[in-house]
Every structure is written in structure tokens, then in C-alpha cells.
Tab-separated table of C-alpha atoms in Angstrom:
chain	number	residue	atom	x	y	z
A	1	MET	CA	-74.739	-163.827	105.185
A	2	ALA	CA	-74.838	-161.508	102.180
A	3	ALA	CA	-75.661	-158.541	104.389
A	4	PRO	CA	-72.395	-158.537	106.412
A	5	ALA	CA	-70.289	-158.944	103.268
A	6	SER	CA	-72.258	-156.171	101.586
A	7	ARG	CA	-71.836	-153.886	104.595
A	8	ARG	CA	-68.116	-154.659	104.656
A	9	ALA	CA	-67.839	-153.761	100.957
A	10	VAL	CA	-69.611	-150.449	101.585
A	11	LEU	CA	-67.293	-149.635	104.505
A	12	ILE	CA	-64.199	-150.536	102.493
A	13	GLY	CA	-65.475	-148.470	99.563
A	14	ALA	CA	-66.126	-145.474	101.828
A	15	ALA	CA	-62.657	-145.744	103.350
A	16	LEU	CA	-61.009	-145.937	99.920
A	17	THR	CA	-63.029	-142.953	98.713
A	18	ALA	CA	-61.935	-140.913	101.717
A	19	LEU	CA	-58.304	-141.803	101.088
A	20	ALA	CA	-58.573	-140.946	97.400
A	21	ALA	CA	-60.209	-137.538	97.996
A	22	PRO	CA	-57.839	-134.658	97.316
A	23	ALA	CA	-56.534	-133.019	100.450
A	24	VAL	CA	-57.365	-129.371	100.951
A	25	ALA	CA	-54.008	-127.732	101.372
A	26	ALA	CA	-53.507	-124.659	103.493
A	27	PRO	CA	-52.546	-121.646	101.408
A	28	GLU	CA	-48.816	-121.171	101.094
A	29	LYS	CA	-47.485	-118.509	103.440
A	30	ARG	CA	-45.261	-116.677	100.978
A	31	LEU	CA	-44.603	-112.969	100.490
A	32	VAL	CA	-42.212	-110.606	98.766
A	33	VAL	CA	-40.882	-107.646	100.744
A	34	TYR	CA	-39.430	-104.631	98.953
A	35	LYS	CA	-36.960	-102.650	101.048
A	36	THR	CA	-34.203	-100.118	100.625
A	37	PRO	CA	-30.548	-101.150	100.964
A	38	THR	CA	-29.989	-99.000	104.061
A	39	CYS	CA	-32.932	-100.055	106.228
A	40	GLY	CA	-32.088	-102.465	109.057
A	41	CYS	CA	-35.508	-102.703	110.693
A	42	CYS	CA	-36.994	-104.145	107.491
A	43	GLY	CA	-34.821	-107.214	108.000
A	44	GLY	CA	-36.190	-107.444	111.545
A	45	TRP	CA	-39.731	-107.491	110.187
A	46	ALA	CA	-38.797	-110.155	107.616
A	47	ALA	CA	-37.291	-112.249	110.441
A	48	HIS	CA	-40.544	-111.839	112.428
A	49	MET	CA	-42.517	-113.136	109.449
A	50	ARG	CA	-40.139	-116.098	109.004
A	51	ARG	CA	-40.526	-117.007	112.699
A	52	ALA	CA	-44.288	-117.017	112.089
A	53	GLY	CA	-43.821	-119.621	109.336
A	54	TRP	CA	-43.674	-117.392	106.272
A	55	THR	CA	-41.369	-117.766	103.299
A	56	VAL	CA	-40.019	-114.280	102.654
A	57	GLU	CA	-38.288	-113.093	99.512
A	58	GLU	CA	-36.446	-109.810	100.062
A	59	VAL	CA	-36.015	-107.470	97.086
A	60	ILE	CA	-33.746	-104.448	97.423
A	61	ARG	CA	-34.899	-101.238	95.713
A	62	ASP	CA	-33.557	-97.713	95.992
A	63	ASP	CA	-37.055	-96.263	95.576
A	64	LEU	CA	-40.211	-97.888	96.934
A	65	ALA	CA	-42.598	-95.210	95.629
A	66	PRO	CA	-43.318	-97.126	92.387
A	67	ILE	CA	-44.164	-100.280	94.370
A	68	ARG	CA	-46.530	-98.324	96.634
A	69	ALA	CA	-48.090	-96.563	93.628
A	70	ARG	CA	-48.671	-99.902	91.863
A	71	HIS	CA	-50.635	-101.092	94.894
A	72	GLY	CA	-52.408	-97.791	95.577
A	73	VAL	CA	-50.770	-97.113	98.955
A	74	PRO	CA	-50.886	-93.363	99.665
A	75	ASP	CA	-48.014	-91.503	101.333
A	76	ARG	CA	-50.005	-91.042	104.559
A	77	LEU	CA	-49.950	-94.848	105.056
A	78	ALA	CA	-46.320	-95.343	103.988
A	79	SER	CA	-43.568	-96.929	106.017
A	80	CYS	CA	-40.047	-98.168	105.335
A	81	HIS	CA	-40.900	-101.330	103.373
A	82	THR	CA	-43.736	-102.743	101.305
A	83	ALA	CA	-44.594	-106.417	101.124
A	84	VAL	CA	-46.906	-108.096	98.648
A	85	VAL	CA	-48.905	-111.176	99.572
A	86	GLY	CA	-51.573	-112.367	97.176
A	87	ARG	CA	-53.549	-109.346	95.999
A	88	TYR	CA	-52.637	-107.260	99.044
A	89	ALA	CA	-49.838	-104.856	99.874
A	90	VAL	CA	-48.617	-104.976	103.464
A	91	GLU	CA	-47.009	-101.675	104.340
A	92	GLY	CA	-44.555	-101.446	107.192
A	93	HIS	CA	-44.297	-103.279	110.495
A	94	VAL	CA	-47.626	-105.135	110.448
A	95	PRO	CA	-47.686	-108.120	112.842
A	96	ALA	CA	-47.842	-111.581	111.262
A	97	ALA	CA	-51.143	-112.279	113.053
A	98	ASP	CA	-52.748	-109.313	111.251
A	99	VAL	CA	-51.431	-110.516	107.871
A	100	GLU	CA	-52.845	-113.984	108.536
A	101	ARG	CA	-56.200	-112.487	109.586
A	102	LEU	CA	-56.215	-110.383	106.393
A	103	LEU	CA	-55.793	-113.512	104.284
A	104	ARG	CA	-58.443	-115.409	106.240
A	105	GLU	CA	-61.058	-112.652	106.022
A	106	ARG	CA	-60.220	-111.494	102.448
A	107	PRO	CA	-61.784	-108.011	102.761
A	108	ALA	CA	-62.410	-105.824	99.704
A	109	ALA	CA	-59.174	-103.969	100.364
A	110	ARG	CA	-55.882	-103.299	98.660
A	111	ALA	CA	-53.489	-102.858	101.578
A	112	LEU	CA	-52.850	-103.252	105.285
A	113	SER	CA	-50.510	-100.725	106.878
A	114	ALA	CA	-48.703	-99.890	110.090
A	115	PRO	CA	-47.965	-96.280	109.067
A	116	GLY	CA	-44.613	-94.840	110.040
A	117	MET	CA	-42.341	-96.993	112.134
A	118	PRO	CA	-44.132	-97.584	115.456
A	119	ALA	CA	-41.891	-98.461	118.396
A	120	GLY	CA	-42.567	-101.971	119.611
A	121	SER	CA	-43.933	-103.224	116.298
A	122	PRO	CA	-42.299	-106.297	114.702
A	123	GLY	CA	-38.775	-105.288	113.690
A	124	MET	CA	-38.929	-102.149	115.847
A	125	GLU	CA	-38.759	-103.811	119.263
A	126	ALA	CA	-35.498	-102.107	120.272
A	127	ALA	CA	-37.148	-98.677	119.971
A	128	GLY	CA	-39.369	-99.154	123.047
A	129	ARG	CA	-43.140	-99.604	122.960
A	130	GLU	CA	-45.846	-97.288	121.773
A	131	PRO	CA	-49.512	-97.976	121.060
A	132	TYR	CA	-50.263	-98.271	117.345
A	133	ARG	CA	-52.971	-99.394	114.967
A	134	THR	CA	-52.882	-101.272	111.704
A	135	ILE	CA	-54.985	-99.586	109.044
A	136	LEU	CA	-56.893	-101.367	106.290
A	137	LEU	CA	-57.003	-99.461	102.991
A	138	MET	CA	-60.245	-100.403	101.278
A	139	ASN	CA	-60.594	-100.670	97.501
A	140	ASP	CA	-62.635	-97.441	97.443
A	141	GLY	CA	-59.800	-95.529	99.158
A	142	SER	CA	-61.424	-95.328	102.575
A	143	THR	CA	-59.650	-96.679	105.637
A	144	ARG	CA	-60.596	-98.442	108.850
A	145	VAL	CA	-58.733	-99.645	111.894
A	146	PHE	CA	-57.887	-103.325	111.461
A	147	GLY	CA	-55.808	-104.084	114.560
A	148	ARG	CA	-54.756	-102.445	117.809
A	149	HIS	CA	-51.384	-103.153	119.361
A	150	ASN	CA	-49.372	-102.289	122.473
A	151	GLY	CA	-52.487	-101.026	124.253
A	152	ALA	CA	-53.842	-98.848	121.434
């Protein structure tokens, strides 16, 4: 008779331990986007990120060059807004799925960019559709294609 009671105690103890274990929370989906006061498509990109479950803080700046310089984003990868999420800069109209992949994979990089303002990218849907790539800027300054969109 001691065995069933002992087994019950072990099962109850295991259940209580499982309940007491700290839950592993998903990382918070929060970013800050720096944009100029005259850019409308930046708000479209912020809305895209919000629809994807992100909390977006919008900061208006007349000049984004200092933000890009702080994060090592060269002019050739620049766009109309710069977001910061964790240790990464996200330059331009990068799709939310690419930002989420960036945070999952955590490459040795400093930025992810959709250079220019590609038609059909998030926030630029009204401009038509053109193939474009997102570019990963590695810590050593090299780049590689990260994502392909609209048939690129």
C-alpha cells in the first residue's frame, strides 16, 4: 500500500514543480522607428509592423543621418526611415517576417535594409510592385542578400 501513495506523492510533486517553473516568455516585439515629419510611407510601414503584432514607437527627426551613422548604415543602404530593434537597425521598408527572422537567427550583423523605397514593399503598396531584396549588413561591413520579395 505504501507504493501507490509514494507514486502519488511523486506525481503530485512533479506536477507542482512543473507549475512552479518559470515560463519562458517570447521576446517582446517592440521597436523604435525614426522618420522625418514629411514622409507618409513611413507611417504605412509602421502600420504594417503593428498589424504583425509589433509595438512601434515613432520618433520624428528632421535628419536621420545621425541615427544611421550611430548604427553603421551606409548611404548605399539608406531609405526613408530607420528603425531600431534590439541591437539591429532596420532600414526602410523591410517586411515584418524578415525582421522576425533576423531576431530568431541573430546573425553577426548590424542592420537589415530594403534600400531605397521599393514599390510593393510594406508601406509602399500603392506604388505598384517591383522585385526587391532585403540586404543584411554584417558587422565586418560586408553584405549579403537576406530576403527576396515580389519575385526577386
